[in-house]
Short mmCIF file of C-alpha atoms and ligand atoms in Angstrom, two decimals:
data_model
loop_
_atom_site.label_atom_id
_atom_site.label_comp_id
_atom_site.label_asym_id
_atom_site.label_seq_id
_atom_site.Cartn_x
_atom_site.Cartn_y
_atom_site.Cartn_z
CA UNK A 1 -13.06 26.38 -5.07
CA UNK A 2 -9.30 26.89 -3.68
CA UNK A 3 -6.17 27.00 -5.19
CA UNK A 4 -2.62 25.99 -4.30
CA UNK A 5 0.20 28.35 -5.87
CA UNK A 6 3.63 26.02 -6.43
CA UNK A 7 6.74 27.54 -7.26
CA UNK A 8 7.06 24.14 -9.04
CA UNK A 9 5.22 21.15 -9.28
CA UNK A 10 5.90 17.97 -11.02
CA UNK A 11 2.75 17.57 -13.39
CA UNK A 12 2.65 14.63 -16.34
CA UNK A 13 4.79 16.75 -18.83
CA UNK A 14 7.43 17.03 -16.05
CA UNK A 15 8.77 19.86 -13.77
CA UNK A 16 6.94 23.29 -14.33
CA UNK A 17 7.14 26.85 -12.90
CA UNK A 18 4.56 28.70 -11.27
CA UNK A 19 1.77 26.31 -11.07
CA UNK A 20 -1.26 27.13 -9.91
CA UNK A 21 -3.86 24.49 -9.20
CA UNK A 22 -7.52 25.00 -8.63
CA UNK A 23 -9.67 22.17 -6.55
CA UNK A 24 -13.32 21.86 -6.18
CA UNK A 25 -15.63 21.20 -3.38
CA UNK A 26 -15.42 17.49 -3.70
CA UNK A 27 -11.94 17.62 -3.54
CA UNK A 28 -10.44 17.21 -7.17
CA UNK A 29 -8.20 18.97 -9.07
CA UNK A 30 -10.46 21.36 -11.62
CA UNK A 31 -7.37 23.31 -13.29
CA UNK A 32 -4.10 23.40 -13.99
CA UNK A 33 -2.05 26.40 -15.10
CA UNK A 34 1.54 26.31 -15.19
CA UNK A 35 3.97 30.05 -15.87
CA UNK A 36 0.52 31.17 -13.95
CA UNK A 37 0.16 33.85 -11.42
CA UNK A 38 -0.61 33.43 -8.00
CA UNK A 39 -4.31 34.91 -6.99
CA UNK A 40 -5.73 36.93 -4.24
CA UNK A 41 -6.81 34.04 -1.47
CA UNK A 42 -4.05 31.34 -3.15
CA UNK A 43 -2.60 29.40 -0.76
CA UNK A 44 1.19 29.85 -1.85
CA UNK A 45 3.48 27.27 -1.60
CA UNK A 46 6.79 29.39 -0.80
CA UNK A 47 9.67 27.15 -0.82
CA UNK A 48 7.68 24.28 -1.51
CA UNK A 49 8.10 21.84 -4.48
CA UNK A 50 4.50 19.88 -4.88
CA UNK A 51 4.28 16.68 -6.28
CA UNK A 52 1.42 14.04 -6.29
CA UNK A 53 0.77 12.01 -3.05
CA UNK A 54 1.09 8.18 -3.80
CA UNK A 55 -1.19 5.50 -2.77
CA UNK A 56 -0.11 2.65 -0.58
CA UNK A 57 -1.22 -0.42 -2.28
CA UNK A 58 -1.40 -3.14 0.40
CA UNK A 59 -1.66 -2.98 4.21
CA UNK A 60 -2.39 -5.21 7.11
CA UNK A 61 -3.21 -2.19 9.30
CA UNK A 62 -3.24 -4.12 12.36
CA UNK A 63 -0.08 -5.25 12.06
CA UNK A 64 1.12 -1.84 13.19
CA UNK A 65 0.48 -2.67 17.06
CA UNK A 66 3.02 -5.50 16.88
CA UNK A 67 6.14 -3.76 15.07
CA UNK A 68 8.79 -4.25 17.06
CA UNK A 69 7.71 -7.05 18.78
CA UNK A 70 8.36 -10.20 16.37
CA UNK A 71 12.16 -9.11 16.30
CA UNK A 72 13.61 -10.93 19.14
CA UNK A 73 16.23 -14.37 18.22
CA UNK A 74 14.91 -17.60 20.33
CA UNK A 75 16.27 -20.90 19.71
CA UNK A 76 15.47 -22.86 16.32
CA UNK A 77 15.15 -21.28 12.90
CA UNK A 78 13.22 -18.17 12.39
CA UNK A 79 11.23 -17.30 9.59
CA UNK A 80 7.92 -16.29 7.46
CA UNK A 81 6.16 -19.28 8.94
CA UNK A 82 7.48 -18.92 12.56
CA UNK A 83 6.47 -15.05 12.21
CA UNK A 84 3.06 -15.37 11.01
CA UNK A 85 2.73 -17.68 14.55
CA UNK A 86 3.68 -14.84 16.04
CA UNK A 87 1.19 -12.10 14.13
CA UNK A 88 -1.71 -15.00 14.66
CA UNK A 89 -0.94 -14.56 18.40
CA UNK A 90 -1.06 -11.39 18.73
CA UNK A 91 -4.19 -10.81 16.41
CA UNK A 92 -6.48 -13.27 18.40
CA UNK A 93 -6.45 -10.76 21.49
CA UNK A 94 -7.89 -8.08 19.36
CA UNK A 95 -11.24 -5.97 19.55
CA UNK A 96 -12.84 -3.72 17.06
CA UNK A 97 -11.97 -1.38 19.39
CA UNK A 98 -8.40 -2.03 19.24
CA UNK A 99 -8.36 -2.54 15.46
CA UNK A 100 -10.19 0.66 15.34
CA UNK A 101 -7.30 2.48 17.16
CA UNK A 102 -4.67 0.97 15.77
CA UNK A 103 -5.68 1.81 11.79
CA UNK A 104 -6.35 5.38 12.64
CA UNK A 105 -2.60 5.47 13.74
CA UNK A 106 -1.19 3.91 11.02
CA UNK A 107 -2.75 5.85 8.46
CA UNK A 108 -2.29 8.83 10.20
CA UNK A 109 1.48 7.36 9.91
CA UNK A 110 0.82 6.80 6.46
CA UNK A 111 -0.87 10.11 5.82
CA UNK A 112 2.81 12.11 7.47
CA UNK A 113 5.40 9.85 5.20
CA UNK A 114 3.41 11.25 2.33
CA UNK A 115 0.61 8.69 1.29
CA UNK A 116 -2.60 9.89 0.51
CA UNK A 117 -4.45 6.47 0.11
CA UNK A 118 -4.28 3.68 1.47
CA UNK A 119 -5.83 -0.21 -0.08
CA UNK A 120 -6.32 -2.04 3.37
CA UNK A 121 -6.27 -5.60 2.47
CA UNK A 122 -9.06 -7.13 5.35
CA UNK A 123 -9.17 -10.64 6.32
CA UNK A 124 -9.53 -9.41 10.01
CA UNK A 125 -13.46 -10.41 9.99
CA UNK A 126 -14.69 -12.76 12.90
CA UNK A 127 -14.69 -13.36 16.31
CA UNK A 128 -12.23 -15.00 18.13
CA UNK A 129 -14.32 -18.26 17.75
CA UNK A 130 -14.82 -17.57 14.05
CA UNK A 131 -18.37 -16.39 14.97
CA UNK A 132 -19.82 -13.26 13.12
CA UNK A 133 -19.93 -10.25 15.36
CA UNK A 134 -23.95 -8.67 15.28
CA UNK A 135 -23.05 -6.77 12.29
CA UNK A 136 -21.15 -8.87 10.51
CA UNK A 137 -19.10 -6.06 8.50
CA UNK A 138 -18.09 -4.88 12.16
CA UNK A 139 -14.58 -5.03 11.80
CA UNK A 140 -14.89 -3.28 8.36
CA UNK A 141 -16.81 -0.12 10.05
CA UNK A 142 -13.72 -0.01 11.93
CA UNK A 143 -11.39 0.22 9.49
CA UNK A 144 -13.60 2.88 7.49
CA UNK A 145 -13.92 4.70 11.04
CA UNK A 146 -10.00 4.62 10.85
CA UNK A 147 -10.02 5.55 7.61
CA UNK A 148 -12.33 8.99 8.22
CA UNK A 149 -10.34 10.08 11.69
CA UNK A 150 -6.94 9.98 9.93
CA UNK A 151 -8.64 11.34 6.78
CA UNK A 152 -6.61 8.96 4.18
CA UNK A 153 -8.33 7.77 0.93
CA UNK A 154 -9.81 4.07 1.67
CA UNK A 155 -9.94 1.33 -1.12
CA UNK A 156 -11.28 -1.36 0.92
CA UNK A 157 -10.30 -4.97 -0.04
CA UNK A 158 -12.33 -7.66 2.32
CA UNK A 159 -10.73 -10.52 1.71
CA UNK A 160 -11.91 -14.15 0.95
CA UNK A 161 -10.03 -16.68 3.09
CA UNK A 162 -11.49 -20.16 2.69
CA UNK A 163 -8.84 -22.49 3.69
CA UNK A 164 -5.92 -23.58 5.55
CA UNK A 165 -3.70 -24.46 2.81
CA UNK A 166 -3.62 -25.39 -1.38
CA UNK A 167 -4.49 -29.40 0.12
CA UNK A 168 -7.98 -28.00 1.02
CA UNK A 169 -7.71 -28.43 4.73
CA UNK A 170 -9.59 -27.00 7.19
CA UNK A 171 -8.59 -23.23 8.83
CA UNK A 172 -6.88 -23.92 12.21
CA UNK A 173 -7.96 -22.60 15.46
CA UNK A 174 -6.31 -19.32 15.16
CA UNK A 175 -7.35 -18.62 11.10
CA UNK A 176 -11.17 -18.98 12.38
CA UNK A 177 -11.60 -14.84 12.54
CA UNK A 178 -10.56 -15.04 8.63
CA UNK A 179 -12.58 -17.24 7.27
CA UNK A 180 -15.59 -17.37 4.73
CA UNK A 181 -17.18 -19.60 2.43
CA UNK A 182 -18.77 -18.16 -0.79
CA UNK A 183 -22.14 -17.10 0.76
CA UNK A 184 -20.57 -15.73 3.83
CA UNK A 185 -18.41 -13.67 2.07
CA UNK A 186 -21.43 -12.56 -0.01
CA UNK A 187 -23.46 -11.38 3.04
CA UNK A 188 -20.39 -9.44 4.49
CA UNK A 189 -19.43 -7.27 1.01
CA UNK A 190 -22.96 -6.60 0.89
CA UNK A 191 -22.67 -5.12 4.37
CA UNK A 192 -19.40 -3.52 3.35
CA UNK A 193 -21.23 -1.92 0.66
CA UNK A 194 -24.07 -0.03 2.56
CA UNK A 195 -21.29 1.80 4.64
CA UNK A 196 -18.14 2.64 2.30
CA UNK A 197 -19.86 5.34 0.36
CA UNK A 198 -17.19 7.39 0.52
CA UNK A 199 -14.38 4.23 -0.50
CA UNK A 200 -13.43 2.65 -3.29
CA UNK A 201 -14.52 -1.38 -2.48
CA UNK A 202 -12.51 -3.93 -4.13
CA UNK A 203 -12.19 -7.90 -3.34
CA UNK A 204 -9.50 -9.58 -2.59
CA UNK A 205 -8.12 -13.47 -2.51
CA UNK A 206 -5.95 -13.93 0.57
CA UNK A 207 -3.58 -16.21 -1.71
CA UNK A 208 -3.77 -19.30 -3.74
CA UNK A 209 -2.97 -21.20 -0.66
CA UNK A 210 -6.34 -19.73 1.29
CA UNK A 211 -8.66 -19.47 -2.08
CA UNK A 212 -9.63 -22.54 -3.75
CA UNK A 213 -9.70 -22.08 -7.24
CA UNK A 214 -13.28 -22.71 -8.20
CA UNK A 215 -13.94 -19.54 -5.85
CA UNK A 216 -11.25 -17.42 -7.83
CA UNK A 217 -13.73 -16.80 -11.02
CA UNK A 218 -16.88 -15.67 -9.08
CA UNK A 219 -14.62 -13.40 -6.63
CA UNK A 220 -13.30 -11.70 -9.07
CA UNK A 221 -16.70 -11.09 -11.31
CA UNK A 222 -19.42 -11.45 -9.31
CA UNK A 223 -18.74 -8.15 -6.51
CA UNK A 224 -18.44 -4.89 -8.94
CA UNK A 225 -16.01 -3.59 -11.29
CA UNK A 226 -13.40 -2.08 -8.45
CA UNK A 227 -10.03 -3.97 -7.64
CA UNK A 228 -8.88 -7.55 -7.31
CA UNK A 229 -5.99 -8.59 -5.05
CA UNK A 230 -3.78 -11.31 -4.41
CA UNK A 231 -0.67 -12.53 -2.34
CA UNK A 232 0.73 -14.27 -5.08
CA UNK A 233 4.10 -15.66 -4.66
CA UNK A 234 5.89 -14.39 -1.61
CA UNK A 235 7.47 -17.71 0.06
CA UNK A 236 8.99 -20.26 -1.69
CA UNK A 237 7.81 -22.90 0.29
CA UNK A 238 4.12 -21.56 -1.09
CA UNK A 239 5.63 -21.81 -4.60
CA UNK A 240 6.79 -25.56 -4.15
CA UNK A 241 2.91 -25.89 -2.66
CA UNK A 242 0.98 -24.62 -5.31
CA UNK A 243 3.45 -26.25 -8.04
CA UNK A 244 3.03 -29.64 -6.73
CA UNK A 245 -0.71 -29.39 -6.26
CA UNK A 246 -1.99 -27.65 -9.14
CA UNK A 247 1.10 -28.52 -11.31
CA UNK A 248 2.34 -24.69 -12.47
CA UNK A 249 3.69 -21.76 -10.33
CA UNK A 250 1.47 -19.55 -8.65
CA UNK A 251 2.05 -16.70 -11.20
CA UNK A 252 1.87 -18.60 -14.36
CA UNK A 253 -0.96 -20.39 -13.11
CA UNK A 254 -3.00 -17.47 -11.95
CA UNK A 255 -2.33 -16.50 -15.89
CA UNK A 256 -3.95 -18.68 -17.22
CA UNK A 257 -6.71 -19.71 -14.46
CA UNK A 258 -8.04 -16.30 -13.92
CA UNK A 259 -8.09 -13.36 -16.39
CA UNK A 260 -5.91 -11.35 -14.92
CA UNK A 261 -5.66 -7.60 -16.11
CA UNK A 262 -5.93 -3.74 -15.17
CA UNK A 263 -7.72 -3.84 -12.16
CA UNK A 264 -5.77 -7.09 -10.68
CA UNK A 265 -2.66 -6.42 -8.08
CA UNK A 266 -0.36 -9.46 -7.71
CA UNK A 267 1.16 -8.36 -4.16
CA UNK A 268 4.10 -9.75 -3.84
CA UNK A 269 5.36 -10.97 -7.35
CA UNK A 270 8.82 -12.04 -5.74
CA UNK A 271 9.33 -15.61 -7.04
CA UNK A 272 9.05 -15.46 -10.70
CA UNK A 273 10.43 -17.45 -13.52
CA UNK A 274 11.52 -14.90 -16.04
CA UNK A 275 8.88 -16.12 -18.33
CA UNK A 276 6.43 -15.34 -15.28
CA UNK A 277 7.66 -11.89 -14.99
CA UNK A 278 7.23 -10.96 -18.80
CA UNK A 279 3.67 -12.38 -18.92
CA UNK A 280 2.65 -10.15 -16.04
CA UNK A 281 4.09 -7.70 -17.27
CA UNK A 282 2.21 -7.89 -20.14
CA UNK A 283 -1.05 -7.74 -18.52
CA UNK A 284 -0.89 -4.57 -17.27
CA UNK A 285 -1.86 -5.77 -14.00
CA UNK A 286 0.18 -3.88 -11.40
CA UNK A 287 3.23 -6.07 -9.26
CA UNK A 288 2.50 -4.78 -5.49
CA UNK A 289 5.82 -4.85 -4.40
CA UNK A 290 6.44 -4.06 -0.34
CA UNK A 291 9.90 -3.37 0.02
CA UNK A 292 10.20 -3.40 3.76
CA UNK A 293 8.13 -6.16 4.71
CA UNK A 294 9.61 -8.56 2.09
CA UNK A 295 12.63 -7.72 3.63
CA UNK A 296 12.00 -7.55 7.26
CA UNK A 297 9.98 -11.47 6.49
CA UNK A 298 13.16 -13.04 4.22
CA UNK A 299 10.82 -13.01 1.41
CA UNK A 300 13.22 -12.69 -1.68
CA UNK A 301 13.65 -10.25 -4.15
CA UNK A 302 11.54 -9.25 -7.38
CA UNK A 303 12.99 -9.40 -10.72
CA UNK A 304 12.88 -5.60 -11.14
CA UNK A 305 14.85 -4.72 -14.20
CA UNK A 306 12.86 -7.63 -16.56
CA UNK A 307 9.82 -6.63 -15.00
CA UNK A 308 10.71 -2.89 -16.34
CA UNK A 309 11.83 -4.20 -19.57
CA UNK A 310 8.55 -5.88 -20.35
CA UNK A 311 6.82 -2.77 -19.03
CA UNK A 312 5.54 -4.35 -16.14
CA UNK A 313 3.65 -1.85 -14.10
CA UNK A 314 4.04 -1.65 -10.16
CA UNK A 315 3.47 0.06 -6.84
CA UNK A 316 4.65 -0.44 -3.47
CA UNK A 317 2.66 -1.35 -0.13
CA UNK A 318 3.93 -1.02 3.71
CA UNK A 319 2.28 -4.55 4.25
CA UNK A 320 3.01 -5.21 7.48
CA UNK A 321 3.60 -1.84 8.89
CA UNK A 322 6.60 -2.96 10.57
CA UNK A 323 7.86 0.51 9.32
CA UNK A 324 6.03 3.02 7.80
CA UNK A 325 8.30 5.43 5.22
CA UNK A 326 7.63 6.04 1.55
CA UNK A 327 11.04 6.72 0.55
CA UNK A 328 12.57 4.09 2.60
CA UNK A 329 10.32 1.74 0.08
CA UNK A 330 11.71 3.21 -3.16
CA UNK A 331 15.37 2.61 -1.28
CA UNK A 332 14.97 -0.49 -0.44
CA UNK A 333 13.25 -1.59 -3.62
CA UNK A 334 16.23 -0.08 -5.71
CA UNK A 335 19.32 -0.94 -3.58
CA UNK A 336 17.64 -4.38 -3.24
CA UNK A 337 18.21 -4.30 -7.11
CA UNK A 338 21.22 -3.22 -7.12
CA UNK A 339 22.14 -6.02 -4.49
CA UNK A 340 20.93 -8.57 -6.61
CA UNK A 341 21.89 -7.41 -10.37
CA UNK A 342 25.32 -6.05 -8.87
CA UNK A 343 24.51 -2.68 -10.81
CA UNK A 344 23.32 0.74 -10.29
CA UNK A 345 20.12 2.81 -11.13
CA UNK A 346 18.61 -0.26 -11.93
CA UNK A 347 14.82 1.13 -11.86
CA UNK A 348 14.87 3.38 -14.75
CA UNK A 349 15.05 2.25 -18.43
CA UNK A 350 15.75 5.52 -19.98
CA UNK A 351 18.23 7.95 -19.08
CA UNK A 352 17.26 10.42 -16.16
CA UNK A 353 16.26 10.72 -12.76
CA UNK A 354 15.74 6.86 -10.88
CA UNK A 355 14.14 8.83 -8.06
CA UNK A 356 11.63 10.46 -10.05
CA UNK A 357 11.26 7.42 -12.54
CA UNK A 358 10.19 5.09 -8.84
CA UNK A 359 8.18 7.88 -7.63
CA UNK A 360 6.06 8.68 -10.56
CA UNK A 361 5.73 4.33 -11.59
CA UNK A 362 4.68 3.87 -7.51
CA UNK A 363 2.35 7.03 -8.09
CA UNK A 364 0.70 5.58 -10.86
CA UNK A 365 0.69 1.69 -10.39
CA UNK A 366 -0.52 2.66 -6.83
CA UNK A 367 -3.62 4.38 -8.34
CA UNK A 368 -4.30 2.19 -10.38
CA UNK A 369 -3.84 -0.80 -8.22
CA UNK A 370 -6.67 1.18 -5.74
CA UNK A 371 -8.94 1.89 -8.68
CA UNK A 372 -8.43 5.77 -7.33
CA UNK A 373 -8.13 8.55 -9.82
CA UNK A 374 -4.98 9.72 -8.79
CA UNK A 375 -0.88 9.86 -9.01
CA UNK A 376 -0.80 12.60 -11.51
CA UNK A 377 -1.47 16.53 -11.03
CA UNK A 378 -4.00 17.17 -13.94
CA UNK A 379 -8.03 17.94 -13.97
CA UNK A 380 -10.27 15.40 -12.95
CA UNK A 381 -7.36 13.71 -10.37
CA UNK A 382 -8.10 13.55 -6.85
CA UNK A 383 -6.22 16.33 -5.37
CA UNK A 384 -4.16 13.86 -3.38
CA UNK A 385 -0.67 15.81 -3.36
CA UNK A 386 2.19 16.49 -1.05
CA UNK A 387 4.29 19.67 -0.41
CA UNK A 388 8.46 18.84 -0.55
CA UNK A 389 10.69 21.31 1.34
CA UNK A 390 12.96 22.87 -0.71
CA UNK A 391 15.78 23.08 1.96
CA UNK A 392 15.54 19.65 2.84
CA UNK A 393 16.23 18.86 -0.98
CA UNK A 394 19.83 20.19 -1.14
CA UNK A 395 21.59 20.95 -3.38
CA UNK A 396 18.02 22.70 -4.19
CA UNK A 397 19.35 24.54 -7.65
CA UNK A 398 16.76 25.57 -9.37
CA UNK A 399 16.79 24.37 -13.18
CA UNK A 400 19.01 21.63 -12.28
CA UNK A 401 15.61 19.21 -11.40
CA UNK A 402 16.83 16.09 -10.19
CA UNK A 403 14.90 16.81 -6.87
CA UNK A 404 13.32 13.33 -6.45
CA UNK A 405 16.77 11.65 -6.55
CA UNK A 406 17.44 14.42 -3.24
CA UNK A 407 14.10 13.22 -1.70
CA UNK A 408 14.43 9.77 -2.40
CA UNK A 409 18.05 8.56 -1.75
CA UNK A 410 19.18 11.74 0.63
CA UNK A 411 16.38 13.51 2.70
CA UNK A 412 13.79 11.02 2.88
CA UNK A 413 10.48 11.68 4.46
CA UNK A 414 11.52 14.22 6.65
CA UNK A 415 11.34 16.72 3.79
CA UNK A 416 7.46 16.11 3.47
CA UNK A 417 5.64 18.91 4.75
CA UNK A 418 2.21 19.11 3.73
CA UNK A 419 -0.06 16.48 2.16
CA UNK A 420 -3.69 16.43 1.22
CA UNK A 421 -5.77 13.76 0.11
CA UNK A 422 -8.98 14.38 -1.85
CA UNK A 423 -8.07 18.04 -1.16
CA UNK A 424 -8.37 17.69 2.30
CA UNK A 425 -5.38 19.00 4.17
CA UNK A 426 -4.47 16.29 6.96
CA UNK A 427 -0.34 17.01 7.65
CA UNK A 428 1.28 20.50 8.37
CA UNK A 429 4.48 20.97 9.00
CA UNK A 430 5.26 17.45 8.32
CA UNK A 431 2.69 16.88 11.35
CA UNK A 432 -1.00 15.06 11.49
CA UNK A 433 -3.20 17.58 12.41
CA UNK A 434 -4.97 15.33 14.43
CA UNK A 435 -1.98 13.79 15.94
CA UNK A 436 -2.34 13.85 19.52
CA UNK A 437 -5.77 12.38 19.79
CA UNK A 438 -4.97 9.68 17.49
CA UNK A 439 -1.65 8.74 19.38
CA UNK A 440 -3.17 8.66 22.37
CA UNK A 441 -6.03 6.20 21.29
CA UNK A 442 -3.33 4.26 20.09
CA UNK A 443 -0.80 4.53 23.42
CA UNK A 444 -3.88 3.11 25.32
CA UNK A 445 -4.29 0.31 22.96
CA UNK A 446 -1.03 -0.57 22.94
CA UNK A 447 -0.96 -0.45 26.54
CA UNK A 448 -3.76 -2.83 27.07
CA UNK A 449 -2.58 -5.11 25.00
CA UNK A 450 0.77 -5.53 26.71
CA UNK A 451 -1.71 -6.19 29.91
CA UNK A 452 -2.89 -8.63 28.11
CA UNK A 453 0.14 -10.41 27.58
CA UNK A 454 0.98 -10.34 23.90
C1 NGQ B 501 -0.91 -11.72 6.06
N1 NGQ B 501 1.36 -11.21 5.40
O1 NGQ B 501 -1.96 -12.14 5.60
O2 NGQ B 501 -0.87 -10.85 6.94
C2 NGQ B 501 0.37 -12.25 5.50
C3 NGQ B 501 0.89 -13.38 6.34
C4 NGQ B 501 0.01 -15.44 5.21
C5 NGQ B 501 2.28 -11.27 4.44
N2 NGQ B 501 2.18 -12.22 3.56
C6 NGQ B 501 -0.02 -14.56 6.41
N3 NGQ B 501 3.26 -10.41 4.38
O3 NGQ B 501 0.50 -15.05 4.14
O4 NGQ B 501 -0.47 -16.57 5.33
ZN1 ZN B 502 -0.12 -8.78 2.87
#
């Protein structure tokens, strides 16, 4: 047993003094004390203010090799569908090895902006013909390998991809190293399974446009209780799609095709009738919004103020890893609100903090959304939790409390100092622990890859 010693520490209940919190060998929280006193062999948090880590709902962890490079203006009209050209380019190049590398960097990223988890949503599977490598859960060993080097929490989503669009048609060349039929997919979870003792394994649909619906049913009941995810309704042009073949919108039709509720995550609920967003809401399946990517792609924005109304339930994802900063999410979700509704502190329904009322909904919709015990500080939890500095959090005034809306809209990441996931402490000093090896794996992939030509 150890125990942390927090001059405060956000717990359910709110702010409290003097917390002390006790965490077992498996790494979860086995005590709580708050107006406590610190103990002989305590490791005291002086300065510090600790809240819960948050889990990062969706990621394409590969996509963290090509950030940066899908930025550039050519001639013609750039968008979603022009990008993804671009990310199917670049992804045909790369080796376990690579992949490997690359996720161990990202989460390590991850693992410094304060996330403690991370639900990497796989599609990456094949070959570059579309042949199975000699294990055929290759690819996922990789990501798990990635997963144990940086030391974040894995939910692991393998996703079904089946075909090229809602018509039925075939994959194209470069979707071949996503795709599976029903018994393909089958044989690879069941690989999955022998090897992600330690993870949480979920399913996942790629979207409506890649799934066929007859496939939706047995996905979702047919591989374990854990999580189900979805792209549901990112592009328009996929809206328009899936309205004219299957005659509803993708999020009213997923309601009442599939029965959607706790341990479903719609990622990417950004086209939504308002009757849409009230029926999800409803649910209690959690919106996996991902601030950054949405906006770096042109995506659109969610309807976040009904969506709170109806007490939807949400999370946020770095997606496409084109940037990887926790607070930058909550920003950009909120001032993307506030761009659209023309009003302020927008995420919050009651009066009080909008930085803590993002932080703690993203805490718990992420958990949930991962199927992790987690987001709140209280026995049983994973001790997933980060260490704020208080300097960084200025004005830092000391019954005043309104320290998330400092972190979130002022300091930003930089005041993250420590974070531990499943008790395990993996940044100090705001710094990886393992940070040099992994970034030099990754410089070398990188590298390589430029060779290459990407
Ligand atoms: C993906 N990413 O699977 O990586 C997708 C693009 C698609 C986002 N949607 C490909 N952000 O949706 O077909
Ligand atoms: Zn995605």
């Amino acid at each position: 047993m150890t125990a942390l010693f927090a001059d405060w520490a956000l717990l359910p209940q709110g702010w409290c003094a003097n917390v002390r919190v006790e965490i077992d060998a498996v790494g979860r929280i086995a005590s709580v004390s708050t107006d406590s006193h610190a103990q002989t062999g305590d490791t005291r948090l002086a300065n510090r203010l600790l809240i819960p880590a948050l889990s990062n709902l969706h990621s394409h962890a590969f996509q963290r090799a090509m950030a940066g490079h899908a930025e550039k203006k050519a001639s013609g009209e750039d968008s979603f569908w022009t990008w993804r050209e671009a990310m199917y380019g670049f992804l045909g190049q790369l080796t376990p090895e690579d992949v490997e590398a690359i996720a161990a960097f990202a989460y390590m990223e991850m693992l410094e902006a304060g996330f403690s988890a991370i639900g990497e949503f796989h599609y990456l599977h094949h070959r570059p013909d579309g042949g199975s490598y000699d294990d055929p859960a290759e690819m996922a060993q990789r990501i798990i390998a990635a997963a144990q080097t940086s030391g974040i929490g894995m939910t692991l989503l393998p996703v079904l991809y089946a075909q090229g669009g809602v018509d039925g048609r075939a994959l194209n060349d470069r979707q071949r190293r996503f795709g599976c039929d029903m018994d393909r997919y089958a044989t690879l979870h069941g690989a999955i399974k022998h090897s992600a003792a330690d993870s949480v394994l979920g399913v996942a649909a790629h979207s409506l446009r890649a799934v066929p619906p007859a496939m939706l049913t047995p996905l979702a009941s047919d591989f374990g209780g854990g999580p189900v995810h979805i792209h549901i309704a990112e592009q328009v042009a996929e809206v328009a799609d899936v309205q004219a073949a299957y005659g509803a919108r993708p999020v009213a039709w997923l309601l009442d095709n599939a029965d959607v509720d706790p341990r479903w995550c719609l990622v990417h609920a950004t086209h939504m009738q308002p009757e849409e967003t009230i029926a999800l809401a409803k649910t209690r399946a959690v919106a996996g919004l991902c601030p950054i990517t949405e906006g770096n792609l042109g995506d659109g924005i969610f309807d976040g103020w009904r969506f709170l109304e109806a007490g939807g339930r949400y999370g946020i994802g770095s997606d496409s890893n084109v940037r990887i900063d926790l607070t930058e999410e909550l920003r950009v979700l909120e001032y993307s609100q506030r761009f659209q509704d023309r009003h302020r502190t927008v995420m919050r329904r009651d009066p009080g903090s909008v930085g803590q009322a993002l932080y703690q909904a993203a805490a718990q919709g992420g958990a949930q959304a991962l199927g992790r015990q987690a987001g709140r500080i209280e026995p049983g939890a994973w001790a997933d939790l980060t260490a704020l500095e208080a300097d960084e959090i200025l004005p830092f005034v000391p019954g005043h409390q309104e320290w998330l809306d400092h972190y979130v809209f002022v300091a930003g990441d930089r005041a993250v100092r420590t974070v531990w996931s499943a008790g395990r402490m993996m940044v100090q000093d705001g710094r990886h622990i393992h940070r040099a090896k992994i970034a030099h794996a990754f410089k070398q992939t990188v590298a390589h890859l430029m060779e290459g030509g990407s």
